[in-house]
PDB file of C-alpha atoms in Angstrom:
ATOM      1  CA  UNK W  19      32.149 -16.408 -45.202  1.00  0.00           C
ATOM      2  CA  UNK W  20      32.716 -18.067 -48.548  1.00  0.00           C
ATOM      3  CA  UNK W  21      30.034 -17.273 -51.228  1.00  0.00           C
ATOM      4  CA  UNK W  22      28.386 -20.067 -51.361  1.00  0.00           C
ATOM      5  CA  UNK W  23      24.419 -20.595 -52.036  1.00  0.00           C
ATOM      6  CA  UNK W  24      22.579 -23.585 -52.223  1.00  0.00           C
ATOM      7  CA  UNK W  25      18.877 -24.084 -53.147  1.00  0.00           C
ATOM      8  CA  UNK W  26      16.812 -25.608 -52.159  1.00  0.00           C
ATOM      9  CA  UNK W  27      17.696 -25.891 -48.545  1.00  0.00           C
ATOM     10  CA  UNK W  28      14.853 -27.918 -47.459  1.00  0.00           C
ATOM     11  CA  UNK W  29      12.796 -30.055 -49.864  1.00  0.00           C
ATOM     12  CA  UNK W  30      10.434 -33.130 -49.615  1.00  0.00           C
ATOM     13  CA  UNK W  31       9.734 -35.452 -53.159  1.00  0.00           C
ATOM     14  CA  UNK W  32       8.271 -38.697 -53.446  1.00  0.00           C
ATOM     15  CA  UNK W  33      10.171 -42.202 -54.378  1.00  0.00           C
ATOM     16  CA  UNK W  34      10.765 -42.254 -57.506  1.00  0.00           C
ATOM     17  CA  UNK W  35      10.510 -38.181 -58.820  1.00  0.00           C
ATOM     18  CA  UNK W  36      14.169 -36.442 -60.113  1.00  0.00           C
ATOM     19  CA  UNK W  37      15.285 -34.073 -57.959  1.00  0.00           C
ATOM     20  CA  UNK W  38      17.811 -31.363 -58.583  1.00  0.00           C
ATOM     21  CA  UNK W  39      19.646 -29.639 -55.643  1.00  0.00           C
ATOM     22  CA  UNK W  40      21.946 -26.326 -57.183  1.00  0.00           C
ATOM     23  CA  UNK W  41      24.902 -24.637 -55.671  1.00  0.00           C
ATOM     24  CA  UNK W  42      26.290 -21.687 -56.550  1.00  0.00           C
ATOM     25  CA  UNK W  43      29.165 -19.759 -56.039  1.00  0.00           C
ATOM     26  CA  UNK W  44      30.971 -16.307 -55.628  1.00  0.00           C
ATOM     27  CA  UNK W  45      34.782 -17.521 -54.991  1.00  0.00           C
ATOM     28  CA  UNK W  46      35.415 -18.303 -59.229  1.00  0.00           C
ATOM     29  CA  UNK W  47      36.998 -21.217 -57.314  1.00  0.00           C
ATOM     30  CA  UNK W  48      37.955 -23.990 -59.654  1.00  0.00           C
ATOM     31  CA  UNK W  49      36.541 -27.148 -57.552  1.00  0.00           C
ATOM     32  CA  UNK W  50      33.102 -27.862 -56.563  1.00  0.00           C
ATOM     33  CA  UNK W  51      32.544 -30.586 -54.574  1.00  0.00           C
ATOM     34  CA  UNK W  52      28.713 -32.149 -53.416  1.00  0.00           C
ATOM     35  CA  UNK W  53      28.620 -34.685 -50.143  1.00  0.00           C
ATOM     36  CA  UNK W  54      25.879 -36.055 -47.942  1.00  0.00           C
ATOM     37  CA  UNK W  55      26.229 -36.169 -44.517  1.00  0.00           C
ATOM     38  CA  UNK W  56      24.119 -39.227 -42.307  1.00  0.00           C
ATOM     39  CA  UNK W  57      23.973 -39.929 -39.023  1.00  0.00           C
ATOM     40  CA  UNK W  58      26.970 -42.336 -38.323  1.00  0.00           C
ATOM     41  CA  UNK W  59      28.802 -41.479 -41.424  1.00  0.00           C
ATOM     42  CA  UNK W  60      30.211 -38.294 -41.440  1.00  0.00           C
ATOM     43  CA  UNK W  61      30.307 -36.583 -44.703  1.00  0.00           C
ATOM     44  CA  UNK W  62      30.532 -38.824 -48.191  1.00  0.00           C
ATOM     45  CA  UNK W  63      31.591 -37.214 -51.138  1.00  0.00           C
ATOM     46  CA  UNK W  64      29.519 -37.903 -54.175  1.00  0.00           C
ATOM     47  CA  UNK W  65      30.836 -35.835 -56.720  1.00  0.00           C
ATOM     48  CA  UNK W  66      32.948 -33.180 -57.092  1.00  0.00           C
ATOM     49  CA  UNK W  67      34.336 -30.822 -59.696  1.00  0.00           C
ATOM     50  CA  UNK W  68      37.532 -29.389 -61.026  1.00  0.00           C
ATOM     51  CA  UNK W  69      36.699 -27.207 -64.003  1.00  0.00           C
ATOM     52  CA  UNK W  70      33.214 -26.796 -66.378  1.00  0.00           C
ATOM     53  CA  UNK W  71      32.430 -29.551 -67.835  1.00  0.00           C
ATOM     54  CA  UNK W  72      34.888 -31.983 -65.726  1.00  0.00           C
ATOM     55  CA  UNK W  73      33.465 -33.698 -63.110  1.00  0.00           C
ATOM     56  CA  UNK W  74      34.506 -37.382 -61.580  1.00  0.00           C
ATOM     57  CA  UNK W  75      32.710 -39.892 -58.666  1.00  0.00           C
ATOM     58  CA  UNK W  76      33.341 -39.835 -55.412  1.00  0.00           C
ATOM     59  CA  UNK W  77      32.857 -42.465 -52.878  1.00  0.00           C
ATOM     60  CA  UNK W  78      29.068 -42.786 -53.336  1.00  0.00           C
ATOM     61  CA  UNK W  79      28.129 -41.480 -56.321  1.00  0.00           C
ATOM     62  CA  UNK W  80      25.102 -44.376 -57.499  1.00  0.00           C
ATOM     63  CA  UNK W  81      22.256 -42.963 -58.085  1.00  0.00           C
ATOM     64  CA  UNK W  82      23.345 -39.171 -58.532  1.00  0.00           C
ATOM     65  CA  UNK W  83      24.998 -37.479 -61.337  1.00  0.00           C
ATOM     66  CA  UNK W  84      25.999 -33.814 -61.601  1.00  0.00           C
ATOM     67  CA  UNK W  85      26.628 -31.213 -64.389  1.00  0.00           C
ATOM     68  CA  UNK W  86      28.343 -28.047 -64.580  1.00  0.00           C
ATOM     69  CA  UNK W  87      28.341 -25.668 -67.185  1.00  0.00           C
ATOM     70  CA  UNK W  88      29.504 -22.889 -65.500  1.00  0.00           C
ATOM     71  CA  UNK W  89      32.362 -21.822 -63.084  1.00  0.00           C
ATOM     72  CA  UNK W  90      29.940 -20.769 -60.410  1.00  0.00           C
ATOM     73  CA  UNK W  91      27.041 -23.184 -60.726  1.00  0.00           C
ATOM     74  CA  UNK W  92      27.573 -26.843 -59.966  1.00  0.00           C
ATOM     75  CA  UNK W  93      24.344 -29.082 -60.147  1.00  0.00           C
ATOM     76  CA  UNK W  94      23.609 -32.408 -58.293  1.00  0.00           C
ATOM     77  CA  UNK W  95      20.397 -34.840 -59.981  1.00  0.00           C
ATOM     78  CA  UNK W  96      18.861 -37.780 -57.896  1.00  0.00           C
ATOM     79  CA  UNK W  97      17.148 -39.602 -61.637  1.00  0.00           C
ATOM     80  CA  UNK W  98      14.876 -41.195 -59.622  1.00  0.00           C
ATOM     81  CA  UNK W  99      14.849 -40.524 -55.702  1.00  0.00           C
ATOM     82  CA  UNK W 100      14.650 -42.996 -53.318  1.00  0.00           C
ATOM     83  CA  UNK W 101      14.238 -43.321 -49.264  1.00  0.00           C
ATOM     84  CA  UNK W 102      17.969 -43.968 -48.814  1.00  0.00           C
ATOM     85  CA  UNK W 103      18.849 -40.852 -50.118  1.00  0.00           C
ATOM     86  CA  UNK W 104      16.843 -39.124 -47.746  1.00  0.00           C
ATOM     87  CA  UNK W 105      20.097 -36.905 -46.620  1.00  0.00           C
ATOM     88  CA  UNK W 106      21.647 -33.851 -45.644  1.00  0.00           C
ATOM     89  CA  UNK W 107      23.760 -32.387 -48.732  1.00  0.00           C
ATOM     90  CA  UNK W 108      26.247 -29.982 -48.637  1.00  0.00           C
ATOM     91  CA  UNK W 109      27.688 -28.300 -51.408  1.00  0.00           C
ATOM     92  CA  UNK W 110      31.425 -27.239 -50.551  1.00  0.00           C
ATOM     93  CA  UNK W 111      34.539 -25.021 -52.723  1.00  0.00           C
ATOM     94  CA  UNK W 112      37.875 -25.030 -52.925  1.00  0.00           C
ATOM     95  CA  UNK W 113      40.737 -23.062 -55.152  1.00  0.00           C
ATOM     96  CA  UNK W 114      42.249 -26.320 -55.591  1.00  0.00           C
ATOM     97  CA  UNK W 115      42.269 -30.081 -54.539  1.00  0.00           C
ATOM     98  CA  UNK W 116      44.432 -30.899 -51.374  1.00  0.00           C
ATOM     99  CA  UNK W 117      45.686 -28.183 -50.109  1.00  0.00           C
ATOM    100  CA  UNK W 118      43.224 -25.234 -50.329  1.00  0.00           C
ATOM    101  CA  UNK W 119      40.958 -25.420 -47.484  1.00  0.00           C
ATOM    102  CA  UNK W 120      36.926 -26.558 -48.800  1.00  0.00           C
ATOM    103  CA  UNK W 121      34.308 -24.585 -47.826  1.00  0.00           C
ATOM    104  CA  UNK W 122      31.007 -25.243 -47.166  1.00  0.00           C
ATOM    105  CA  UNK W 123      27.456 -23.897 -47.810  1.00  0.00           C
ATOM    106  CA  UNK W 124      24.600 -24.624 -45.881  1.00  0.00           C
ATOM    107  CA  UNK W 125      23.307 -27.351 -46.570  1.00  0.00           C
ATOM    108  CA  UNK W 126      20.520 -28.764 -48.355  1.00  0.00           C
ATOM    109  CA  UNK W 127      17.799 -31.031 -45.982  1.00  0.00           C
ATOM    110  CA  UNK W 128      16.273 -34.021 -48.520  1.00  0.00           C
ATOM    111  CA  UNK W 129      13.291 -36.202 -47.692  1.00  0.00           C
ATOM    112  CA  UNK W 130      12.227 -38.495 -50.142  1.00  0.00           C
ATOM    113  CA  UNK W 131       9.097 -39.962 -48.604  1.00  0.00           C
TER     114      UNK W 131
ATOM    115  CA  UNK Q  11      43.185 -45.869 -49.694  1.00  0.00           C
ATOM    116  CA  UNK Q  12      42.829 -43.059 -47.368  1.00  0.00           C
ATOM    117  CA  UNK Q  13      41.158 -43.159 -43.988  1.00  0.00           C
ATOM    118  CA  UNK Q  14      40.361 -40.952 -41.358  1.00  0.00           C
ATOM    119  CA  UNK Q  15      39.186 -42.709 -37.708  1.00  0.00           C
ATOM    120  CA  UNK Q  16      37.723 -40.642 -35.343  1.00  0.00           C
ATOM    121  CA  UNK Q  17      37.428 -43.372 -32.059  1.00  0.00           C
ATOM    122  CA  UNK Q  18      34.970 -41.117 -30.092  1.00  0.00           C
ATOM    123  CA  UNK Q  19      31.733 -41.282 -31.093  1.00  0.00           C
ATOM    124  CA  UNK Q  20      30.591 -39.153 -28.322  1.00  0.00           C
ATOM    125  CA  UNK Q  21      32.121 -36.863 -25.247  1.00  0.00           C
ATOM    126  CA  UNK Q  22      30.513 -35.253 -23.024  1.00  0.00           C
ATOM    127  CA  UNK Q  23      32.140 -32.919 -20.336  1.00  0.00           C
ATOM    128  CA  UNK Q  24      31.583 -30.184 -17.886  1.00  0.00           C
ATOM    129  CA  UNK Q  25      32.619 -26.510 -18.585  1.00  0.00           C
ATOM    130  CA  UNK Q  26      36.129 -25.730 -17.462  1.00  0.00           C
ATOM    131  CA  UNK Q  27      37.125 -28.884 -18.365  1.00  0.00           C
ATOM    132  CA  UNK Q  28      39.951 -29.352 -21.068  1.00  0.00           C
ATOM    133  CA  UNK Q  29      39.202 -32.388 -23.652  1.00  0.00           C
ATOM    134  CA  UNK Q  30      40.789 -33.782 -26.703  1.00  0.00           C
ATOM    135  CA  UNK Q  31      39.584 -34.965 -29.809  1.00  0.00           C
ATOM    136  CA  UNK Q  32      41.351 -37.781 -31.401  1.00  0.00           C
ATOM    137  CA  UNK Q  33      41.710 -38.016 -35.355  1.00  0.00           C
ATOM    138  CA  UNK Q  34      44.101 -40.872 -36.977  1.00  0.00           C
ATOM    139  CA  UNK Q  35      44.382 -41.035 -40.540  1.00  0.00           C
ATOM    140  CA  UNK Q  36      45.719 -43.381 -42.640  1.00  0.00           C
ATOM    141  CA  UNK Q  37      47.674 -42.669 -45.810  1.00  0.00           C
ATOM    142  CA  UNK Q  38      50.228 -43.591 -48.526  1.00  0.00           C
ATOM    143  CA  UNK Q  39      51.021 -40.587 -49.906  1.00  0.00           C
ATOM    144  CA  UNK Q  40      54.229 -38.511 -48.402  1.00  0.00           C
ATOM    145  CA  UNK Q  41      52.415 -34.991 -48.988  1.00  0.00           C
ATOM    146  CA  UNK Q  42      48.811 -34.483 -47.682  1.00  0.00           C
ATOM    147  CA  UNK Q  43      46.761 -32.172 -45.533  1.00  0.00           C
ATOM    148  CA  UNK Q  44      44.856 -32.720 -42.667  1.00  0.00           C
ATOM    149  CA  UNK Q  45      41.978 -30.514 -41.689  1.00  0.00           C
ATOM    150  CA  UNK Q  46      39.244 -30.205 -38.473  1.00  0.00           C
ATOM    151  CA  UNK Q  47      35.936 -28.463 -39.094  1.00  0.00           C
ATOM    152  CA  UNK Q  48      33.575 -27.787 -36.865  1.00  0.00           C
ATOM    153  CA  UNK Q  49      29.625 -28.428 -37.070  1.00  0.00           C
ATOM    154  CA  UNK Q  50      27.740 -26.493 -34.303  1.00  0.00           C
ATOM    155  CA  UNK Q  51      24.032 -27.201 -33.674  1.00  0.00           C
ATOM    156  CA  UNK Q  52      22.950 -25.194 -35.855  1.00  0.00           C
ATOM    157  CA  UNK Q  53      24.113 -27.307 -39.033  1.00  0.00           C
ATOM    158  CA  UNK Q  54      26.900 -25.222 -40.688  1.00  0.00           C
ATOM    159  CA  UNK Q  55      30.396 -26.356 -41.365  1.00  0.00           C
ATOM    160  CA  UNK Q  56      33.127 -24.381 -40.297  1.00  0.00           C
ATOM    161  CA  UNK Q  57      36.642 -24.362 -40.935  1.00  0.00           C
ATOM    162  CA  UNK Q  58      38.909 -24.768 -38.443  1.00  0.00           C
ATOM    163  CA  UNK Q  59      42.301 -25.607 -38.867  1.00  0.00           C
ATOM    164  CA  UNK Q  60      44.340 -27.247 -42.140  1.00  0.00           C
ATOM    165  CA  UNK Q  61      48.147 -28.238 -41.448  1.00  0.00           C
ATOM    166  CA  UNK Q  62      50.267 -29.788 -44.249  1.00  0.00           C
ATOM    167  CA  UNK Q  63      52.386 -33.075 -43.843  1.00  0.00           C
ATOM    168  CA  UNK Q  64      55.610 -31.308 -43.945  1.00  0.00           C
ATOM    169  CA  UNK Q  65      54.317 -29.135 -40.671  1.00  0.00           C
ATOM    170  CA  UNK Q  66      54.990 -31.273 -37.282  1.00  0.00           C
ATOM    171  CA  UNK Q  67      54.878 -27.497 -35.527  1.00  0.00           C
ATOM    172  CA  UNK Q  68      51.687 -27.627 -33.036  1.00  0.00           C
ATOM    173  CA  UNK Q  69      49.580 -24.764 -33.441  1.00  0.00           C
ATOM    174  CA  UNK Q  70      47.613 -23.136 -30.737  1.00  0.00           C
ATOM    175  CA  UNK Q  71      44.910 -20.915 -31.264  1.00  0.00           C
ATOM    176  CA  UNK Q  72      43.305 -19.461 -28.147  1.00  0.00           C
ATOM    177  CA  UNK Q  73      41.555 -22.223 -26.462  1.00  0.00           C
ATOM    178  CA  UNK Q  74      41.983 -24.656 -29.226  1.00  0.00           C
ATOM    179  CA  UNK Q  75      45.522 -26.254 -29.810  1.00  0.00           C
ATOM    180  CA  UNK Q  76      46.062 -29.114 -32.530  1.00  0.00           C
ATOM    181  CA  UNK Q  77      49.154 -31.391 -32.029  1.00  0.00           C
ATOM    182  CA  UNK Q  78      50.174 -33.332 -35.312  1.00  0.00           C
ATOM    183  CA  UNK Q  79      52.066 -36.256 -35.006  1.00  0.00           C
ATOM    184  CA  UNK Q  80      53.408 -38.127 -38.246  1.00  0.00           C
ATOM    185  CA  UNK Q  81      54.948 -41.021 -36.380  1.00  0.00           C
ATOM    186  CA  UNK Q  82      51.377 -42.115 -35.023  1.00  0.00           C
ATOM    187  CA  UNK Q  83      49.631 -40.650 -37.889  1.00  0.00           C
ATOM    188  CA  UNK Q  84      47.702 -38.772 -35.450  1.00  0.00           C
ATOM    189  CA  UNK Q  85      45.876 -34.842 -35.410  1.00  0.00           C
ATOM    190  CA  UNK Q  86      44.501 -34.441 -32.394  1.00  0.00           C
ATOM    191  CA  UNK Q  87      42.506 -31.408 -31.002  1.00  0.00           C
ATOM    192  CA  UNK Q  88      42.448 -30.151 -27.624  1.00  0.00           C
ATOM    193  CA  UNK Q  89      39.709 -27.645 -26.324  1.00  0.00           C
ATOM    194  CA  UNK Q  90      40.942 -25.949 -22.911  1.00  0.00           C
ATOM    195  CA  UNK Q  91      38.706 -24.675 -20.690  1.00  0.00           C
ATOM    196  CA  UNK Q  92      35.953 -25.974 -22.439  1.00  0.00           C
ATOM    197  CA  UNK Q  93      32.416 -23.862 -22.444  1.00  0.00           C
ATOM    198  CA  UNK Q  94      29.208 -24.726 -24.072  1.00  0.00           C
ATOM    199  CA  UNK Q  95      29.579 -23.029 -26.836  1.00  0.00           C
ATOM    200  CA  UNK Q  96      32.109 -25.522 -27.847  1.00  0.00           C
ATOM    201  CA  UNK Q  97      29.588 -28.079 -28.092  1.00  0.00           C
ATOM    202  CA  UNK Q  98      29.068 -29.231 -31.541  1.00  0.00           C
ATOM    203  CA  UNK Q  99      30.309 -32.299 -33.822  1.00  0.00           C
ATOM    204  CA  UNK Q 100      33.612 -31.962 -35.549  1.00  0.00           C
ATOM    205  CA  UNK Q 101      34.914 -33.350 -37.885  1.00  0.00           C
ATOM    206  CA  UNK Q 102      39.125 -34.313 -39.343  1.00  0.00           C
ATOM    207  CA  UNK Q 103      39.709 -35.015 -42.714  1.00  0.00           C
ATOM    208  CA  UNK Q 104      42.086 -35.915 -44.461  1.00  0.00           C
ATOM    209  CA  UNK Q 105      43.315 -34.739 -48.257  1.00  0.00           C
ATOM    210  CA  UNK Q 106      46.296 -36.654 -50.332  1.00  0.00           C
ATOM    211  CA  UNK Q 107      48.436 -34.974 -53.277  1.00  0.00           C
ATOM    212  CA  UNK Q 108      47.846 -37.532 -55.206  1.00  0.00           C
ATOM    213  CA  UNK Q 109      44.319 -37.954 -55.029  1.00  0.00           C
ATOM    214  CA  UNK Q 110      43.637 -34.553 -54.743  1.00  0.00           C
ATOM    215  CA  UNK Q 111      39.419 -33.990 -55.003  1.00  0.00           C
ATOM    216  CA  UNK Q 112      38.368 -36.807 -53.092  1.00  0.00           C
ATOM    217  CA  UNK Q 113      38.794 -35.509 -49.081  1.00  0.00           C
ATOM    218  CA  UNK Q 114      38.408 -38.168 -46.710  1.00  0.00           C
ATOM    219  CA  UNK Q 115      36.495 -37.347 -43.690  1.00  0.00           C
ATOM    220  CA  UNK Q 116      35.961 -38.947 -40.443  1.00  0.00           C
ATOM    221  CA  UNK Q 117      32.539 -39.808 -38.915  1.00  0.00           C
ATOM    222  CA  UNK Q 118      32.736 -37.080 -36.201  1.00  0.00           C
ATOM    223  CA  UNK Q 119      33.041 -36.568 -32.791  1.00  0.00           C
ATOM    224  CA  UNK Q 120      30.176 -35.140 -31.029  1.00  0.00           C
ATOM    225  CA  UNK Q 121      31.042 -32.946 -28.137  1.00  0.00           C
ATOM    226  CA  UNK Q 122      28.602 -31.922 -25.637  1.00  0.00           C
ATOM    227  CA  UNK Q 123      29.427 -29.604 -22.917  1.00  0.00           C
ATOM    228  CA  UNK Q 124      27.374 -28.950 -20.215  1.00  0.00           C
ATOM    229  CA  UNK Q 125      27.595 -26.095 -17.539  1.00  0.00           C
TER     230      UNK Q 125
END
């Protein structure tokens, strides 16, 4: 299994508190990626990583924004939660964009009540 | 802009049974990769199977067999002899050279298998 950690994995806030979800990883791979999965969706990608310091958006990156100062830590930040991001997010790795294989962690369960 | 269209929202079969998953993607690029994960009930993702563009060669893999066709710009997965511990959501995706980062994946197929 790839060394991947993500905390919290289950966490309830209220609308409008900041919320930070952290991944972390064993693999001193180069990308980090975070998406959301939702019923009906599949997983989104809402930002991902290719190196400390250098991030970029995915397909639904409002309302998030992520830092990463560190190879092995990769940090996603709701500013200001609200219901709709009330989610599943997985944190997932890869040695490289396209053909490496991502890897997942567990998963992180979000309410935002 | 890549896609990736998973049709069946939902199968449901009875063990023994074979069944296939359909994936079609859509794509400009000439060089991509096309994956299929697999989400059992118990919420983890794992990795299944990733075959390059340049690789038409079906793979089979025990009960599991993927057949890769560029000139329908289909992946599909086949499950033989299904059992209910192949019940679970899975998903295809879909990554381009040239937009290498952002994976496309579909909205998942959930397969329930009953004895």
């Amino acid at each position: 299994d790839a060394g991947i950690t993500q905390s919290p994995r289950h966490k309830v806030t209220e609308t409008g508190t900041p919320v930070t979800l952290r991944c972390h990883q064993t693999e001193n791979h180069r990308y980090m990626y975070w998406y959301r999965q939702d019923p009906g969706h599949g997983l989104r990608l809402i930002h991902y990583s290719y190196g400390v310091k250098d991030t970029d958006k995915g397909e639904v990156s409002d309302g998030y924004s992520v830092s990463r100062s560190k190879t092995e830590d990769f940090l996603l930040t709701l500013e200001s939660a609200t219901s709709s991001q009330t989610s599943v997010y997985f944190c997932a790795i890869s040695e490289s964009a396209g053909r490496n294989t991502i890897y997942f962690g567990e998963g992180s369960w979000l309410t935002v009540v | 802009a890549q896609k990736v269209t998973q049709a069946q929202t939902e199968i449901s079969v009875v063990e023994k049974e074979d069944v296939t998953l359909d994936c079609v993607y859509e794509t400009r690029d000439t060089t991509y990769y096309l994956f299929w994960y697999k989400q059992p009930p118990s919420g983890e993702l794992v990795f299944l199977i990733r075959r390059n563009s340049f690789d038409e060669q079906n793979e089979i893999s025990g009960r599991y067999s993927w057949n890769f066709q560029k000139s329908t710009s289909s992946f599909n997965f086949t499950i033989t002899a299904s059992q209910v511990v192949d019940s679970a959501v899975y998903f295809c995706a879909l990554s381009e050279f040239t937009n290498a980062g952002k994976s496309t994946f579909g909205d998942g197929t959930t397969l329930t298998v009953k004895p």
